[in-house]
Amino acid sequence: MSQVLIVAEHDGNNLNPSTSKTVSCAQTLDCESIAIVVFGHSIETVAEQAARLHGVTRVLTCDRSENADPLAAVIAPQAAALAKDYRYVFGPSTTFGKDLMPRIAALLGTGQISDIMEVVDARTFKRPIYAGNAIATVKAPADATIVATVRVASYQAAAEDGTASIETASVDASLPAHTRYVELRSDTGDRPDLQVANVVLSGGRGVGSQENFGMLYELADRIGAGVGASRAAVDAGYVPNDMQVGQTGKIISPDLYIAFGISGAIQHLTGIKDAGTIVAVNKDPDAPIFEIADIGLVGDLFEVIPELGKQLGSG
Ligand SMILES: Cc1cc2nc3c(=O)[nH]c(=O)nc-3n(C[C@H](O)[C@H](O)[C@H](O)COP(=O)(O)OP(=O)(O)OC[C@H]3O[C@@H](n4cnc5c(N)ncnc54)[C@H](O)[C@@H]3O)c2cc1C
C-alpha cells in the first residue's frame, strides 16, 4: 500500500496554491493514490477546488465547528487518526504546514522530513540545508509513516483537470481544549500573500523608515503585488516580521521580485532563488545582489520608486 494523504491549506473559501504544489510533489512518488483532507467548517467550495487537482483520487472532508479556524493543535489529532491508512502524510512548508506537520509526526511517533525539494525514491528525499548552500539527501526509516513538508517553491501548481470523489471522513479523535482561536491579525491588508504572489516588491535597510515603506505599499497596490522586506528592515521596525523574506523568513517564488535597497546577503537570497526574474535597485554598484539579479539598476530608490509610479500613472 502506497498512498499519500495531503492536508489542505485554505482560508475557508479558497484552497491555497501551496496545496496544489504539494500535490505536484506527491505525483513524483510512485504511489497508488493521492487523497486530500480538508479540515474546516462549511468547506464544500474548498473541497470542490481540491477535487479538480490533477492526480488527486479522493477528497476527504472533516467538517465540524471546531475546525472552523485552522488551529494546528486541533487539526493534528484528527490528521494523525486518519494517517493510519496512509504511507505518506504531506503538508506544504508554509507557516500553516510548519505549525501543523511536526505535531502530526509527533502524534504518530515518527520524525518529520522538512522542505522536500525532490523525491529520489519512495523513502529518499532531497532538501536544502545551510540556507540553501548545500542539499542534503535524507532517508526515512523503512515501515514508518513518512510525515513531511514540501518546499512549495520547488514545485509548479498541479493542473486543474481532475474529478476526484468527495467523501465525508469520520474521524475518531479527542480534541484538546488547551488551545483556542482568538483572532487573526494581518498587517498586510488586502495585498497578496507573499508565498503565492506573482509579483513581490521588497524593501531593505536602504528604505530607511516605516514611513518610507509607504512608497512601496502604494506602488504594490497599483500593480497588485505583495510586499516583502529584508531582516534588517524588520529588525529596524520598519515592517512586521511576517513580511521577512529569506532563510528565517519566507521562501518565495514569484514570477517577478524587485528588491529596493537590499544588499543581497546570502540569508536573503535563500528566500528568492526560485523567483522567475530578479530586479535589484541599489545605489552601490558593488552590492552583492547584482551578482544574482537578472536586471540591475544602480540608482537611488527614492528617485526610482516615484519615477516608476509616474510611468504607471501615465500608462
Ligand atoms: C542566522 C541568520 C539568519 C538571517 N535570516 C535572514 C532572512 O531571513 N532574511 C534577510 O533578509 N536577512 C537575514 N539575515 C540577515 C542578513 O545577513 C543581512 O544582515 C540582511 O539581509 C541585510 O539586510 P539589507 O540588505 O536590507 O541591509 P544592508 O545589508 O544594510 O543593505 C542595505 C542596502 O541598501 C542600499 N541602499 C541604501 N540606501 C539606498 C538608496 N537610497 N537607494 C538604493 N539603495 C540604497 C545599500 O547600498 C545597501 O546595499 C540573517 C542573518 C543571520 C545571521
Coordinates of C-alpha atoms and ligand atoms in Angstrom, one line a residue:
M1 CA 0.0 0.0 0.0
S2 CA 1.5 3.3 -1.0
Q3 CA -1.0 6.1 -0.5
V4 CA -0.5 9.8 0.1
L5 CA -2.6 12.0 2.4
I6 CA -2.2 15.7 1.9
V7 CA -3.6 18.2 4.4
A8 CA -5.2 21.1 2.6
E9 CA -4.3 24.7 3.4
H10 CA -7.2 27.1 2.8
D11 CA -9.0 30.2 4.2
G12 CA -12.5 28.7 4.3
N13 CA -13.3 29.8 0.8
N14 CA -10.2 29.2 -1.4
L15 CA -7.7 26.5 -1.5
N16 CA -4.2 27.9 -1.0
P17 CA -2.0 27.3 -4.1
S18 CA 0.5 25.6 -1.7
T19 CA -1.8 22.6 -1.6
S20 CA -1.7 22.3 -5.4
K21 CA 2.2 22.4 -5.3
T22 CA 2.2 19.8 -2.6
V23 CA 0.1 17.5 -4.9
S24 CA 2.7 18.1 -7.7
C25 CA 5.4 16.8 -5.3
A26 CA 3.3 13.8 -4.4
Q27 CA 2.8 13.0 -8.1
T28 CA 6.5 12.3 -8.3
L29 CA 6.2 9.4 -5.9
D30 CA 5.4 6.1 -7.3
C31 CA 2.1 5.9 -5.4
E32 CA -1.3 4.3 -6.0
S33 CA -3.4 7.2 -4.9
I34 CA -3.4 10.7 -3.5
A35 CA -6.0 11.9 -1.1
I36 CA -6.5 15.5 0.2
V37 CA -8.1 16.1 3.5
V38 CA -9.9 19.4 4.1
F39 CA -10.4 20.3 7.7
G40 CA -12.8 23.2 8.3
H41 CA -16.5 24.2 8.6
S42 CA -18.7 24.7 5.6
I43 CA -15.9 23.7 3.2
E44 CA -17.8 22.4 0.2
T45 CA -16.2 25.0 -2.1
V46 CA -12.7 24.3 -0.9
A47 CA -13.4 20.5 -1.3
E48 CA -14.5 21.1 -4.9
Q49 CA -11.4 23.0 -5.7
A50 CA -9.2 20.2 -4.2
A51 CA -11.1 17.6 -6.3
R52 CA -10.1 19.4 -9.5
L53 CA -6.4 19.0 -8.9
H54 CA -4.7 16.6 -11.3
G55 CA -3.8 13.2 -9.8
V56 CA -6.0 13.5 -6.7
T57 CA -8.2 10.4 -6.3
R58 CA -10.2 11.3 -3.2
V59 CA -11.0 14.4 -1.2
L60 CA -12.0 13.8 2.4
T61 CA -13.8 16.5 4.4
C62 CA -13.7 16.8 8.1
D63 CA -16.4 19.4 8.6
R64 CA -17.1 20.4 12.2
S65 CA -17.4 23.6 14.1
E66 CA -14.1 23.0 16.0
N67 CA -12.3 23.1 12.6
A68 CA -13.7 26.5 11.6
D69 CA -10.3 28.1 12.4
P70 CA -7.1 26.4 11.4
L71 CA -5.6 25.5 14.8
A72 CA -2.7 23.1 14.5
A73 CA -3.4 21.7 18.0
V74 CA -7.0 20.8 16.9
I75 CA -6.3 19.5 13.4
A76 CA -3.2 17.4 14.3
P77 CA -5.0 14.6 16.3
Q78 CA -7.6 14.3 13.6
A79 CA -5.0 14.1 10.8
A80 CA -3.0 11.6 12.9
A81 CA -6.1 9.4 13.3
L82 CA -6.6 9.4 9.5
A83 CA -2.9 8.8 8.8
K84 CA -3.0 5.2 9.9
D85 CA -4.3 4.2 6.4
Y86 CA -1.6 6.1 4.6
R87 CA 2.1 5.6 3.9
Y88 CA 2.8 9.4 3.5
V89 CA 1.3 12.4 5.1
F90 CA 2.3 15.7 3.4
G91 CA 1.7 19.3 4.0
P92 CA 3.1 22.5 2.5
S93 CA 6.2 24.1 4.0
T94 CA 4.3 27.3 4.7
T95 CA 3.5 28.8 8.1
F96 CA 0.4 26.6 8.2
G97 CA 2.3 23.4 7.4
K98 CA 5.3 24.2 9.6
D99 CA 2.9 24.6 12.5
L100 CA 0.9 21.5 11.8
M101 CA 3.0 18.8 10.4
P102 CA 5.5 18.3 13.3
R103 CA 2.6 17.8 15.6
I104 CA 1.2 15.1 13.3
A105 CA 4.6 13.4 13.2
A106 CA 5.0 13.6 17.0
L107 CA 1.5 12.0 17.5
L108 CA 2.5 9.2 15.1
G109 CA 5.8 8.7 16.9
T110 CA 7.9 9.5 13.9
G111 CA 10.2 12.3 12.8
Q112 CA 9.4 14.8 10.1
I113 CA 11.1 15.3 6.8
S114 CA 11.2 19.0 6.2
D115 CA 11.2 21.0 3.0
I116 CA 11.2 18.2 0.3
M117 CA 12.6 19.8 -2.9
E118 CA 12.9 16.5 -4.8
V119 CA 11.7 12.9 -4.4
V120 CA 14.6 10.5 -5.1
D121 CA 12.7 7.3 -4.4
A122 CA 10.0 6.1 -2.1
R123 CA 11.9 6.8 1.1
T124 CA 14.7 9.2 -0.1
F125 CA 14.3 12.9 -0.5
K126 CA 16.4 16.0 -1.2
R127 CA 16.1 19.1 1.0
P128 CA 18.1 22.3 1.2
I129 CA 20.3 23.0 4.3
Y130 CA 22.7 25.8 5.4
A131 CA 20.4 28.5 3.8
G132 CA 20.3 26.6 0.6
N133 CA 24.0 26.4 0.2
A134 CA 24.0 22.6 0.4
I135 CA 21.5 19.9 -0.5
A136 CA 21.0 17.0 1.9
T137 CA 19.7 13.7 0.9
V138 CA 17.6 12.2 3.7
K139 CA 16.2 8.7 4.0
A140 CA 13.1 7.8 6.1
P141 CA 13.2 4.6 8.1
A142 CA 11.5 1.6 6.5
D143 CA 7.9 0.9 7.6
A144 CA 7.5 4.3 9.3
T145 CA 4.7 6.6 8.1
I146 CA 6.5 9.4 6.2
V147 CA 5.3 12.8 7.5
A148 CA 6.8 15.6 5.5
T149 CA 6.6 19.3 4.5
V150 CA 7.0 20.2 0.8
R151 CA 9.1 23.2 -0.3
V152 CA 6.4 24.8 -2.4
A153 CA 8.9 27.0 -4.3
S154 CA 10.3 23.8 -5.8
Y155 CA 7.1 22.7 -7.5
Q156 CA 4.6 24.1 -10.0
A157 CA 0.9 24.0 -9.3
A158 CA -0.9 20.9 -10.5
A159 CA -3.2 21.1 -13.5
E160 CA -6.9 21.5 -12.6
D161 CA -8.4 18.8 -14.8
G162 CA -9.2 16.2 -12.1
T163 CA -12.5 14.7 -11.0
A164 CA -11.8 13.2 -7.6
S165 CA -14.6 11.9 -5.4
I166 CA -15.5 14.0 -2.3
E167 CA -16.3 11.9 0.8
T168 CA -17.0 12.8 4.4
A169 CA -14.4 11.4 6.7
S170 CA -15.4 10.1 10.1
V171 CA -12.6 10.7 12.5
D172 CA -12.4 9.3 16.0
A173 CA -10.0 11.7 17.8
S174 CA -10.4 13.6 21.1
L175 CA -9.6 17.3 20.6
P176 CA -7.6 19.3 23.1
A177 CA -9.2 22.2 24.9
H178 CA -6.0 23.9 25.9
T179 CA -5.7 26.0 22.7
R180 CA -8.3 28.4 21.4
Y181 CA -8.6 30.7 18.5
V182 CA -8.6 34.4 19.4
E183 CA -8.3 36.4 16.3
L184 CA -6.4 36.8 13.0
R185 CA -4.4 40.0 12.7
S186 CA -2.8 40.9 9.4
D187 CA -0.8 44.0 8.8
T188 CA -0.6 43.3 5.0
G189 CA -4.2 44.4 4.3
D190 CA -5.6 43.0 1.1
R191 CA -2.2 42.6 -0.5
P192 CA -1.4 39.1 -1.9
D193 CA 0.2 36.6 0.4
L194 CA 4.0 36.6 -0.2
Q195 CA 4.1 32.9 -0.8
V196 CA 1.6 33.0 -3.6
A197 CA 2.0 36.5 -5.1
N198 CA 3.2 36.6 -8.7
V199 CA 5.0 39.9 -8.2
V200 CA 6.7 40.9 -4.9
L201 CA 8.3 44.3 -4.2
S202 CA 10.7 44.2 -1.3
G203 CA 12.5 46.8 0.7
G204 CA 15.6 46.7 2.8
R205 CA 17.5 48.8 5.3
G206 CA 18.1 51.3 2.4
V207 CA 14.3 52.2 2.5
G208 CA 15.2 54.0 5.8
S209 CA 12.0 54.1 7.8
Q210 CA 8.5 52.7 8.4
E211 CA 7.0 55.9 6.7
N212 CA 9.2 55.4 3.6
F213 CA 7.8 51.9 3.2
G214 CA 4.5 53.7 2.3
M215 CA 6.0 54.3 -1.2
L216 CA 6.4 50.6 -1.7
Y217 CA 2.9 49.8 -0.5
E218 CA 1.5 52.4 -2.9
L219 CA 3.4 51.1 -5.8
A220 CA 2.5 47.5 -4.9
D221 CA -1.2 48.3 -4.6
R222 CA -1.3 49.8 -8.1
I223 CA 0.1 46.6 -9.7
G224 CA -1.4 44.0 -7.3
A225 CA 1.9 43.0 -5.9
G226 CA 2.9 41.6 -2.4
V227 CA 5.4 43.5 -0.3
G228 CA 8.4 41.8 1.4
A229 CA 11.4 43.0 3.3
S230 CA 14.9 42.1 4.4
R231 CA 15.5 41.1 8.0
A232 CA 17.4 44.4 8.5
A233 CA 14.2 46.3 7.7
V234 CA 12.2 44.0 10.1
D235 CA 14.8 44.4 12.9
A236 CA 14.8 48.2 12.4
G237 CA 11.0 48.1 13.0
Y238 CA 10.1 49.4 9.5
V239 CA 7.7 46.5 8.9
P240 CA 6.3 43.5 10.8
N241 CA 8.2 40.2 10.7
D242 CA 5.6 38.3 8.7
M243 CA 7.0 40.3 5.7
Q244 CA 10.5 39.0 6.1
V245 CA 11.9 37.1 3.1
G246 CA 14.8 34.7 3.5
Q247 CA 16.3 31.9 5.5
T248 CA 14.5 32.8 8.7
G249 CA 11.6 34.4 6.9
K250 CA 9.5 33.3 3.9
I251 CA 10.8 31.3 1.0
I252 CA 9.1 32.7 -2.1
S253 CA 8.9 32.1 -5.8
P254 CA 7.2 34.9 -7.6
D255 CA 7.5 35.5 -11.3
L256 CA 9.0 38.9 -10.6
Y257 CA 10.9 40.0 -7.5
I258 CA 12.1 43.7 -7.2
A259 CA 14.5 44.5 -4.4
F260 CA 14.9 48.1 -3.3
G261 CA 17.8 49.0 -1.0
I262 CA 18.7 45.3 -0.3
S263 CA 22.4 44.4 -0.3
G264 CA 21.9 40.7 -1.2
A265 CA 23.1 38.8 1.9
I266 CA 23.1 35.0 1.4
Q267 CA 20.3 34.6 4.0
H268 CA 18.1 36.9 2.0
L269 CA 19.0 35.3 -1.4
T270 CA 17.9 31.9 0.0
G271 CA 14.4 33.2 0.1
I272 CA 14.3 34.3 -3.5
K273 CA 16.4 32.0 -5.5
D274 CA 13.4 30.4 -7.2
A275 CA 11.9 33.7 -8.3
G276 CA 11.4 34.0 -12.1
T277 CA 13.1 37.4 -12.7
I278 CA 15.0 39.3 -10.0
V279 CA 15.4 43.0 -10.4
A280 CA 17.6 44.9 -8.0
V281 CA 17.7 48.7 -7.3
N282 CA 20.7 49.7 -5.2
K283 CA 22.9 52.8 -5.1
D284 CA 26.0 50.8 -4.5
P285 CA 27.3 49.3 -7.8
D286 CA 29.2 46.7 -5.8
A287 CA 26.2 45.4 -3.9
P288 CA 26.2 41.5 -4.0
I289 CA 22.6 41.4 -5.1
F290 CA 23.7 42.5 -8.6
E291 CA 25.6 39.2 -8.9
I292 CA 22.3 37.2 -8.9
A293 CA 19.9 39.9 -10.3
D294 CA 18.6 39.4 -13.9
I295 CA 18.2 43.1 -14.2
G296 CA 20.1 45.6 -12.0
L297 CA 19.7 49.3 -11.7
V298 CA 22.4 51.4 -9.9
G299 CA 20.4 54.2 -8.5
D300 CA 18.7 55.9 -5.6
L301 CA 15.4 54.2 -4.7
F302 CA 13.9 57.5 -3.6
E303 CA 14.2 58.6 -7.3
V304 CA 13.4 55.2 -8.9
I305 CA 10.2 54.4 -7.0
P306 CA 8.4 57.8 -7.7
E307 CA 9.6 57.5 -11.3
L308 CA 8.0 54.0 -11.6
G309 CA 4.8 55.4 -10.1
K310 CA 4.8 58.2 -12.7
Q311 CA 5.3 55.7 -15.5
L312 CA 2.4 53.6 -14.2
G313 CA 0.2 56.7 -13.9
S314 CA 0.9 57.8 -17.4
G315 CA 0.3 54.3 -18.7
Ligands
LIG1 C1 21.1 33.3 11.1 C2 20.8 34.4 10.2 C3 19.5 34.4 9.5 C4 19.2 35.5 8.7 N1 18.0 35.5 8.1 C5 17.7 36.5 7.2 C6 16.5 36.4 6.4 O1 15.7 35.5 6.5 N2 16.3 37.5 5.6 C7 17.1 38.5 5.4 O2 16.8 39.4 4.6 N3 18.3 38.6 6.2 C8 18.5 37.6 7.1 N4 19.7 37.7 7.8 C9 20.4 39.0 7.8 C10 21.4 39.2 6.7 O3 22.6 38.6 6.9 C11 21.6 40.7 6.3 O4 22.0 41.3 7.5 C12 20.3 41.4 5.9 O5 19.7 40.6 4.8 C13 20.7 42.8 5.4 O6 19.5 43.5 5.0 P1 19.6 44.6 4.0 O7 20.1 44.2 2.7 O8 18.3 45.3 4.0 O9 20.6 45.7 4.7 P2 22.1 46.1 4.3 O10 23.0 44.9 4.2 O11 22.4 47.2 5.3 O12 21.9 46.7 2.9 C14 21.2 47.9 2.6 C15 21.4 48.2 1.1 O13 20.7 49.4 0.8 C16 21.4 50.1 -0.2 N5 20.9 51.5 -0.1 C17 20.9 52.4 0.9 N6 20.3 53.5 0.6 C18 19.8 53.3 -0.7 C19 19.1 54.2 -1.6 N7 18.7 55.4 -1.2 N8 18.8 53.7 -2.8 C20 19.2 52.4 -3.2 N9 19.9 51.6 -2.4 C21 20.2 52.0 -1.1 C22 22.8 50.0 0.3 O14 23.7 50.2 -0.8 C23 22.9 48.6 0.8 O15 23.3 47.7 -0.2 C24 20.1 36.6 8.6 C25 21.3 36.6 9.3 C26 21.6 35.5 10.1 C27 23.0 35.6 10.8

